[in-house]
Amino acid sequence: MKSHSGLAGAAVAAVVVAGAGMVAAQPTSSTPRPPQGAGAQRVAPTGTGVPSAPQAPVAQTAPTAPAPVSEEAPPANVPTPQPAVVPPITDKDVAPAPEVEQKAAAPKAPAGPQRRPRYDVAVLQVLDKVTAETLRFEAAVGKPVRYKTLIFTVKACEHTAADEPVEDSIAYLEILSQPRAEPGRPVLPAKQAFKGWMYASSPSLDPLEHPVYDAWLITCRTAAPVASAPPAPAR
């Protein structure tokens, strides 16, 4: 009796040990495992006969950005400023400004050219081309002066103004050619030999064109006053 109970206990112990070995041991198989991924079913190892339940796909969440680090400086303890004192507004401050009369400046008249000073005597010089004789003489304005067969009449004689670039003397002359009257012969009519302006600085600008004589202007001047005769001594 005692031997049978010992054999039964040894058998139970062997079964327990064998069960434990079956649980601990995993059967090996040469069959490759299916790829693990979303929607794949897990197949139970061969030998068990019980398929495992399919796993639900795992949702992949987007990585969250790190929260920005606040760099704001801590508030400083600034004292509250005192309100400024505003002076009261008087009637003078709101009164309209007086109207200022703006007088339009009168436009300045443009300065006109200066007038040329005029003189009453012209100093002339004449040349006889045949005899080479030269004579300088004066001719008063408006009074004819004869030299051989020429008669000179000065109509005007003036000097350039101060605002003109060139200083010069200018005379307006009329020269007639008329032979002297001889007794027993008729007087020949005068012919105009020259009429126009003569310039002292440029004699060739408007010269006298005559076959025998040549004449040009020297200058203009004022007539010298006539010296009065001294009074007779009282007796």
PDB file of C-alpha atoms in Angstrom:
ATOM      1  CA  MET A   1       0.000   0.000   0.000  1.00  0.00           C
ATOM      2  CA  LYS A   2       2.701   2.286   0.871  1.00  0.00           C
ATOM      3  CA  SER A   3       4.594   1.506  -2.360  1.00  0.00           C
ATOM      4  CA  HIS A   4       1.568   2.235  -4.582  1.00  0.00           C
ATOM      5  CA  SER A   5       0.931   5.660  -3.041  1.00  0.00           C
ATOM      6  CA  GLY A   6       4.582   6.538  -3.535  1.00  0.00           C
ATOM      7  CA  LEU A   7       4.416   5.603  -7.198  1.00  0.00           C
ATOM      8  CA  ALA A   8       1.233   7.656  -7.723  1.00  0.00           C
ATOM      9  CA  GLY A   9       2.774  10.736  -6.151  1.00  0.00           C
ATOM     10  CA  ALA A  10       5.854  10.374  -8.326  1.00  0.00           C
ATOM     11  CA  ALA A  11       3.682  10.120 -11.422  1.00  0.00           C
ATOM     12  CA  VAL A  12       1.704  13.255 -10.532  1.00  0.00           C
ATOM     13  CA  ALA A  13       4.929  15.086  -9.929  1.00  0.00           C
ATOM     14  CA  ALA A  14       6.259  13.960 -13.324  1.00  0.00           C
ATOM     15  CA  VAL A  15       3.075  15.170 -15.050  1.00  0.00           C
ATOM     16  CA  VAL A  16       3.341  18.546 -13.325  1.00  0.00           C
ATOM     17  CA  VAL A  17       6.984  18.866 -14.306  1.00  0.00           C
ATOM     18  CA  ALA A  18       6.202  17.864 -17.879  1.00  0.00           C
ATOM     19  CA  GLY A  19       3.378  20.449 -18.052  1.00  0.00           C
ATOM     20  CA  ALA A  20       5.668  23.061 -16.747  1.00  0.00           C
ATOM     21  CA  GLY A  21       8.224  22.138 -19.355  1.00  0.00           C
ATOM     22  CA  MET A  22       5.647  22.380 -22.102  1.00  0.00           C
ATOM     23  CA  VAL A  23       4.663  25.864 -21.007  1.00  0.00           C
ATOM     24  CA  ALA A  24       8.228  27.061 -20.698  1.00  0.00           C
ATOM     25  CA  ALA A  25       9.515  25.523 -23.900  1.00  0.00           C
ATOM     26  CA  GLN A  26       8.598  27.265 -27.184  1.00  0.00           C
ATOM     27  CA  PRO A  27       8.368  25.109 -30.275  1.00  0.00           C
ATOM     28  CA  THR A  28      10.829  25.996 -32.980  1.00  0.00           C
ATOM     29  CA  SER A  29       9.721  26.185 -36.596  1.00  0.00           C
ATOM     30  CA  SER A  30      11.567  26.851 -39.842  1.00  0.00           C
ATOM     31  CA  THR A  31       8.535  28.785 -41.252  1.00  0.00           C
ATOM     32  CA  PRO A  32       9.478  32.546 -41.714  1.00  0.00           C
ATOM     33  CA  ARG A  33       7.446  35.060 -39.781  1.00  0.00           C
ATOM     34  CA  PRO A  34       5.178  37.362 -41.680  1.00  0.00           C
ATOM     35  CA  PRO A  35       6.216  41.050 -41.817  1.00  0.00           C
ATOM     36  CA  GLN A  36       5.073  43.135 -38.909  1.00  0.00           C
ATOM     37  CA  GLY A  37       3.230  46.252 -39.946  1.00  0.00           C
ATOM     38  CA  ALA A  38      -0.049  48.124 -39.935  1.00  0.00           C
ATOM     39  CA  GLY A  39      -2.961  45.722 -40.541  1.00  0.00           C
ATOM     40  CA  ALA A  40      -0.815  42.526 -40.312  1.00  0.00           C
ATOM     41  CA  GLN A  41      -2.265  39.616 -38.319  1.00  0.00           C
ATOM     42  CA  ARG A  42      -0.205  37.830 -35.789  1.00  0.00           C
ATOM     43  CA  VAL A  43      -0.177  34.081 -36.471  1.00  0.00           C
ATOM     44  CA  ALA A  44       0.164  31.827 -33.504  1.00  0.00           C
ATOM     45  CA  PRO A  45       3.125  29.543 -33.489  1.00  0.00           C
ATOM     46  CA  THR A  46       2.631  26.145 -35.046  1.00  0.00           C
ATOM     47  CA  GLY A  47       1.728  23.478 -32.738  1.00  0.00           C
ATOM     48  CA  THR A  48      -0.738  25.417 -30.647  1.00  0.00           C
ATOM     49  CA  GLY A  49      -3.612  25.374 -33.178  1.00  0.00           C
ATOM     50  CA  VAL A  50      -5.167  28.650 -31.877  1.00  0.00           C
ATOM     51  CA  PRO A  51      -4.821  31.809 -34.102  1.00  0.00           C
ATOM     52  CA  SER A  52      -4.207  35.100 -32.311  1.00  0.00           C
ATOM     53  CA  ALA A  53      -6.598  38.071 -32.700  1.00  0.00           C
ATOM     54  CA  PRO A  54      -5.656  40.802 -35.266  1.00  0.00           C
ATOM     55  CA  GLN A  55      -4.179  43.951 -33.775  1.00  0.00           C
ATOM     56  CA  ALA A  56      -5.661  47.376 -34.578  1.00  0.00           C
ATOM     57  CA  PRO A  57      -3.418  49.768 -36.645  1.00  0.00           C
ATOM     58  CA  VAL A  58      -1.549  52.252 -34.520  1.00  0.00           C
ATOM     59  CA  ALA A  59      -2.225  55.892 -35.544  1.00  0.00           C
ATOM     60  CA  GLN A  60       0.974  57.862 -36.149  1.00  0.00           C
ATOM     61  CA  THR A  61       0.730  61.369 -34.708  1.00  0.00           C
ATOM     62  CA  ALA A  62       2.761  64.294 -36.106  1.00  0.00           C
ATOM     63  CA  PRO A  63       5.587  65.462 -33.914  1.00  0.00           C
ATOM     64  CA  THR A  64       4.589  68.497 -31.945  1.00  0.00           C
ATOM     65  CA  ALA A  65       6.767  71.611 -32.199  1.00  0.00           C
ATOM     66  CA  PRO A  66       8.415  72.694 -28.996  1.00  0.00           C
ATOM     67  CA  ALA A  67       6.737  75.614 -27.297  1.00  0.00           C
ATOM     68  CA  PRO A  68       8.629  78.886 -27.903  1.00  0.00           C
ATOM     69  CA  VAL A  69      10.556  80.126 -24.991  1.00  0.00           C
ATOM     70  CA  SER A  70       9.324  83.497 -23.869  1.00  0.00           C
ATOM     71  CA  GLU A  71      12.157  86.087 -23.783  1.00  0.00           C
ATOM     72  CA  GLU A  72      10.051  88.930 -22.438  1.00  0.00           C
ATOM     73  CA  ALA A  73      11.885  90.837 -19.788  1.00  0.00           C
ATOM     74  CA  PRO A  74      10.264  90.993 -16.422  1.00  0.00           C
ATOM     75  CA  PRO A  75       8.294  94.211 -15.947  1.00  0.00           C
ATOM     76  CA  ALA A  76      10.245  96.953 -14.269  1.00  0.00           C
ATOM     77  CA  ASN A  77       8.836  98.923 -11.466  1.00  0.00           C
ATOM     78  CA  VAL A  78       8.283 102.271 -13.244  1.00  0.00           C
ATOM     79  CA  PRO A  79       6.867 105.002 -11.066  1.00  0.00           C
ATOM     80  CA  THR A  80       3.676 106.614 -12.322  1.00  0.00           C
ATOM     81  CA  PRO A  81       4.456 110.140 -13.712  1.00  0.00           C
ATOM     82  CA  GLN A  82       2.702 113.066 -12.165  1.00  0.00           C
ATOM     83  CA  PRO A  83       0.194 114.873 -14.443  1.00  0.00           C
ATOM     84  CA  ALA A  84       1.546 118.120 -15.991  1.00  0.00           C
ATOM     85  CA  VAL A  85      -0.008 121.341 -14.874  1.00  0.00           C
ATOM     86  CA  VAL A  86      -1.666 123.070 -17.871  1.00  0.00           C
ATOM     87  CA  PRO A  87      -1.933 126.876 -17.586  1.00  0.00           C
ATOM     88  CA  PRO A  88      -5.400 128.281 -18.092  1.00  0.00           C
ATOM     89  CA  ILE A  89      -6.308 129.586 -21.575  1.00  0.00           C
ATOM     90  CA  THR A  90      -7.013 133.292 -21.720  1.00  0.00           C
ATOM     91  CA  ASP A  91      -9.013 135.336 -24.237  1.00  0.00           C
ATOM     92  CA  LYS A  92      -5.782 136.605 -25.749  1.00  0.00           C
ATOM     93  CA  ASP A  93      -4.779 133.103 -26.684  1.00  0.00           C
ATOM     94  CA  VAL A  94      -7.961 132.459 -28.660  1.00  0.00           C
ATOM     95  CA  ALA A  95      -8.301 135.954 -30.168  1.00  0.00           C
ATOM     96  CA  PRO A  96      -7.833 136.104 -33.989  1.00  0.00           C
ATOM     97  CA  ALA A  97      -4.486 137.343 -35.240  1.00  0.00           C
ATOM     98  CA  PRO A  98      -4.451 140.895 -36.637  1.00  0.00           C
ATOM     99  CA  GLU A  99      -4.482 141.118 -40.408  1.00  0.00           C
ATOM    100  CA  VAL A 100      -1.171 142.218 -41.857  1.00  0.00           C
ATOM    101  CA  GLU A 101      -1.383 144.367 -44.927  1.00  0.00           C
ATOM    102  CA  GLN A 102       1.014 143.081 -47.499  1.00  0.00           C
ATOM    103  CA  LYS A 103       2.083 145.829 -49.811  1.00  0.00           C
ATOM    104  CA  ALA A 104       3.127 144.568 -53.191  1.00  0.00           C
ATOM    105  CA  ALA A 105       6.610 145.717 -54.013  1.00  0.00           C
ATOM    106  CA  ALA A 106       6.603 147.950 -57.020  1.00  0.00           C
ATOM    107  CA  PRO A 107       8.576 146.362 -59.841  1.00  0.00           C
ATOM    108  CA  LYS A 108      11.747 148.198 -60.616  1.00  0.00           C
ATOM    109  CA  ALA A 109      11.868 149.674 -64.050  1.00  0.00           C
ATOM    110  CA  PRO A 110      14.700 148.208 -66.088  1.00  0.00           C
ATOM    111  CA  ALA A 111      17.574 150.576 -66.442  1.00  0.00           C
ATOM    112  CA  GLY A 112      17.650 151.928 -69.961  1.00  0.00           C
ATOM    113  CA  PRO A 113      20.798 152.583 -71.947  1.00  0.00           C
ATOM    114  CA  GLN A 114      22.616 155.763 -71.125  1.00  0.00           C
ATOM    115  CA  ARG A 115      22.455 158.587 -73.615  1.00  0.00           C
ATOM    116  CA  ARG A 116      25.507 159.552 -75.537  1.00  0.00           C
ATOM    117  CA  PRO A 117      26.885 163.002 -74.701  1.00  0.00           C
ATOM    118  CA  ARG A 118      26.753 165.338 -77.678  1.00  0.00           C
ATOM    119  CA  TYR A 119      29.190 168.083 -78.612  1.00  0.00           C
ATOM    120  CA  ASP A 120      28.983 171.101 -80.869  1.00  0.00           C
ATOM    121  CA  VAL A 121      32.351 170.869 -82.637  1.00  0.00           C
ATOM    122  CA  ALA A 122      33.903 168.085 -84.730  1.00  0.00           C
ATOM    123  CA  VAL A 123      37.651 167.908 -85.351  1.00  0.00           C
ATOM    124  CA  LEU A 124      38.295 166.633 -88.919  1.00  0.00           C
ATOM    125  CA  GLN A 125      41.368 165.854 -90.967  1.00  0.00           C
ATOM    126  CA  VAL A 126      41.585 165.904 -94.763  1.00  0.00           C
ATOM    127  CA  LEU A 127      44.242 164.666 -97.205  1.00  0.00           C
ATOM    128  CA  ASP A 128      44.908 165.886-100.774  1.00  0.00           C
ATOM    129  CA  LYS A 129      46.073 162.760-102.578  1.00  0.00           C
ATOM    130  CA  VAL A 130      47.597 164.771-105.457  1.00  0.00           C
ATOM    131  CA  THR A 131      49.735 167.201-103.447  1.00  0.00           C
ATOM    132  CA  ALA A 132      49.998 165.021-100.253  1.00  0.00           C
ATOM    133  CA  GLU A 133      48.786 168.030 -98.292  1.00  0.00           C
ATOM    134  CA  THR A 134      47.170 167.264 -94.892  1.00  0.00           C
ATOM    135  CA  LEU A 135      45.019 169.705 -92.957  1.00  0.00           C
ATOM    136  CA  ARG A 136      43.256 169.396 -89.588  1.00  0.00           C
ATOM    137  CA  PHE A 137      40.414 171.780 -88.893  1.00  0.00           C
ATOM    138  CA  GLU A 138      37.297 172.227 -86.770  1.00  0.00           C
ATOM    139  CA  ALA A 139      33.741 172.322 -88.013  1.00  0.00           C
ATOM    140  CA  ALA A 140      30.896 173.534 -85.834  1.00  0.00           C
ATOM    141  CA  VAL A 141      27.668 171.551 -85.913  1.00  0.00           C
ATOM    142  CA  GLY A 142      25.308 172.953 -88.590  1.00  0.00           C
ATOM    143  CA  LYS A 143      27.869 175.320 -90.165  1.00  0.00           C
ATOM    144  CA  PRO A 144      29.316 174.392 -93.588  1.00  0.00           C
ATOM    145  CA  VAL A 145      33.117 174.547 -93.938  1.00  0.00           C
ATOM    146  CA  ARG A 146      34.881 174.522 -97.314  1.00  0.00           C
ATOM    147  CA  TYR A 147      38.206 172.851 -98.086  1.00  0.00           C
ATOM    148  CA  LYS A 148      39.158 173.441-101.744  1.00  0.00           C
ATOM    149  CA  THR A 149      36.317 171.781-103.684  1.00  0.00           C
ATOM    150  CA  LEU A 150      34.773 169.956-100.686  1.00  0.00           C
ATOM    151  CA  ILE A 151      32.099 171.397 -98.380  1.00  0.00           C
ATOM    152  CA  PHE A 152      31.782 169.708 -94.949  1.00  0.00           C
ATOM    153  CA  THR A 153      28.582 170.040 -92.924  1.00  0.00           C
ATOM    154  CA  VAL A 154      28.502 168.331 -89.500  1.00  0.00           C
ATOM    155  CA  LYS A 155      24.969 167.339 -88.507  1.00  0.00           C
ATOM    156  CA  ALA A 156      25.843 165.729 -85.122  1.00  0.00           C
ATOM    157  CA  CYS A 157      28.939 164.868 -83.114  1.00  0.00           C
ATOM    158  CA  GLU A 158      28.799 162.644 -80.035  1.00  0.00           C
ATOM    159  CA  HIS A 159      30.845 160.404 -77.777  1.00  0.00           C
ATOM    160  CA  THR A 160      30.012 156.854 -76.721  1.00  0.00           C
ATOM    161  CA  ALA A 161      28.236 156.382 -73.375  1.00  0.00           C
ATOM    162  CA  ALA A 162      29.904 154.965 -70.274  1.00  0.00           C
ATOM    163  CA  ASP A 163      28.059 151.620 -70.563  1.00  0.00           C
ATOM    164  CA  GLU A 164      29.292 150.965 -74.122  1.00  0.00           C
ATOM    165  CA  PRO A 165      32.217 148.535 -74.472  1.00  0.00           C
ATOM    166  CA  VAL A 166      34.309 150.705 -76.827  1.00  0.00           C
ATOM    167  CA  GLU A 167      35.135 154.361 -76.298  1.00  0.00           C
ATOM    168  CA  ASP A 168      34.800 156.275 -79.522  1.00  0.00           C
ATOM    169  CA  SER A 169      33.777 159.571 -81.149  1.00  0.00           C
ATOM    170  CA  ILE A 170      31.109 159.520 -83.855  1.00  0.00           C
ATOM    171  CA  ALA A 171      29.996 162.273 -86.233  1.00  0.00           C
ATOM    172  CA  TYR A 172      27.257 162.450 -88.823  1.00  0.00           C
ATOM    173  CA  LEU A 173      28.637 164.290 -91.869  1.00  0.00           C
ATOM    174  CA  GLU A 174      27.405 165.482 -95.219  1.00  0.00           C
ATOM    175  CA  ILE A 175      30.177 166.236 -97.722  1.00  0.00           C
ATOM    176  CA  LEU A 176      29.465 167.959-101.041  1.00  0.00           C
ATOM    177  CA  SER A 177      31.818 168.337-103.982  1.00  0.00           C
ATOM    178  CA  GLN A 178      31.566 171.704-105.772  1.00  0.00           C
ATOM    179  CA  PRO A 179      34.293 173.682-107.543  1.00  0.00           C
ATOM    180  CA  ARG A 180      34.852 177.275-106.515  1.00  0.00           C
ATOM    181  CA  ALA A 181      33.019 179.898-108.523  1.00  0.00           C
ATOM    182  CA  GLU A 182      35.221 181.702-111.005  1.00  0.00           C
ATOM    183  CA  PRO A 183      34.427 185.038-112.565  1.00  0.00           C
ATOM    184  CA  GLY A 184      32.923 184.735-115.995  1.00  0.00           C
ATOM    185  CA  ARG A 185      32.005 181.076-115.519  1.00  0.00           C
ATOM    186  CA  PRO A 186      28.724 179.587-114.420  1.00  0.00           C
ATOM    187  CA  VAL A 187      28.494 178.036-110.968  1.00  0.00           C
ATOM    188  CA  LEU A 188      28.404 174.271-111.189  1.00  0.00           C
ATOM    189  CA  PRO A 189      25.862 172.415-109.045  1.00  0.00           C
ATOM    190  CA  ALA A 190      27.135 170.595-105.955  1.00  0.00           C
ATOM    191  CA  LYS A 191      27.334 166.799-105.935  1.00  0.00           C
ATOM    192  CA  GLN A 192      27.029 164.676-102.836  1.00  0.00           C
ATOM    193  CA  ALA A 193      30.319 162.897-102.088  1.00  0.00           C
ATOM    194  CA  PHE A 194      29.496 161.427 -98.679  1.00  0.00           C
ATOM    195  CA  LYS A 195      26.607 161.211 -96.222  1.00  0.00           C
ATOM    196  CA  GLY A 196      26.629 159.090 -93.069  1.00  0.00           C
ATOM    197  CA  TRP A 197      28.397 158.336 -89.788  1.00  0.00           C
ATOM    198  CA  MET A 198      32.158 158.482 -89.395  1.00  0.00           C
ATOM    199  CA  TYR A 199      33.938 156.709 -86.534  1.00  0.00           C
ATOM    200  CA  ALA A 200      37.159 158.114 -85.137  1.00  0.00           C
ATOM    201  CA  SER A 201      38.496 154.694 -84.083  1.00  0.00           C
ATOM    202  CA  SER A 202      37.602 153.018 -87.421  1.00  0.00           C
ATOM    203  CA  PRO A 203      38.072 155.439 -90.334  1.00  0.00           C
ATOM    204  CA  SER A 204      37.805 152.617 -92.866  1.00  0.00           C
ATOM    205  CA  LEU A 205      34.392 151.478 -91.582  1.00  0.00           C
ATOM    206  CA  ASP A 206      32.512 154.114 -93.639  1.00  0.00           C
ATOM    207  CA  PRO A 207      35.110 156.145 -95.506  1.00  0.00           C
ATOM    208  CA  LEU A 208      34.873 159.005 -97.988  1.00  0.00           C
ATOM    209  CA  GLU A 209      35.257 157.656-101.542  1.00  0.00           C
ATOM    210  CA  HIS A 210      36.712 160.435-103.643  1.00  0.00           C
ATOM    211  CA  PRO A 211      39.379 160.316-106.379  1.00  0.00           C
ATOM    212  CA  VAL A 212      41.328 163.334-105.054  1.00  0.00           C
ATOM    213  CA  TYR A 213      40.556 163.775-101.359  1.00  0.00           C
ATOM    214  CA  ASP A 214      40.362 161.650 -98.242  1.00  0.00           C
ATOM    215  CA  ALA A 215      38.811 162.763 -94.944  1.00  0.00           C
ATOM    216  CA  TRP A 216      38.166 161.248 -91.485  1.00  0.00           C
ATOM    217  CA  LEU A 217      37.032 162.239 -88.003  1.00  0.00           C
ATOM    218  CA  ILE A 218      39.478 162.898 -85.177  1.00  0.00           C
ATOM    219  CA  THR A 219      37.234 163.661 -82.179  1.00  0.00           C
ATOM    220  CA  CYS A 220      34.298 165.656 -80.853  1.00  0.00           C
ATOM    221  CA  ARG A 221      34.622 168.482 -78.355  1.00  0.00           C
ATOM    222  CA  THR A 222      32.834 171.405 -76.868  1.00  0.00           C
ATOM    223  CA  ALA A 223      33.393 174.809 -78.419  1.00  0.00           C
ATOM    224  CA  ALA A 224      35.707 177.027 -76.423  1.00  0.00           C
ATOM    225  CA  PRO A 225      33.962 180.046 -74.958  1.00  0.00           C
ATOM    226  CA  VAL A 226      34.713 183.325 -76.710  1.00  0.00           C
ATOM    227  CA  ALA A 227      36.819 185.581 -74.530  1.00  0.00           C
ATOM    228  CA  SER A 228      35.062 188.865 -74.024  1.00  0.00           C
ATOM    229  CA  ALA A 229      37.035 192.081 -74.546  1.00  0.00           C
ATOM    230  CA  PRO A 230      38.152 193.771 -71.341  1.00  0.00           C
ATOM    231  CA  PRO A 231      36.123 196.863 -70.448  1.00  0.00           C
ATOM    232  CA  ALA A 232      37.644 200.197 -71.378  1.00  0.00           C
ATOM    233  CA  PRO A 233      39.194 202.070 -68.479  1.00  0.00           C
ATOM    234  CA  ALA A 234      37.065 204.896 -67.174  1.00  0.00           C
ATOM    235  CA  ARG A 235      38.358 208.332 -67.891  1.00  0.00           C
TER     236      ARG A 235
END
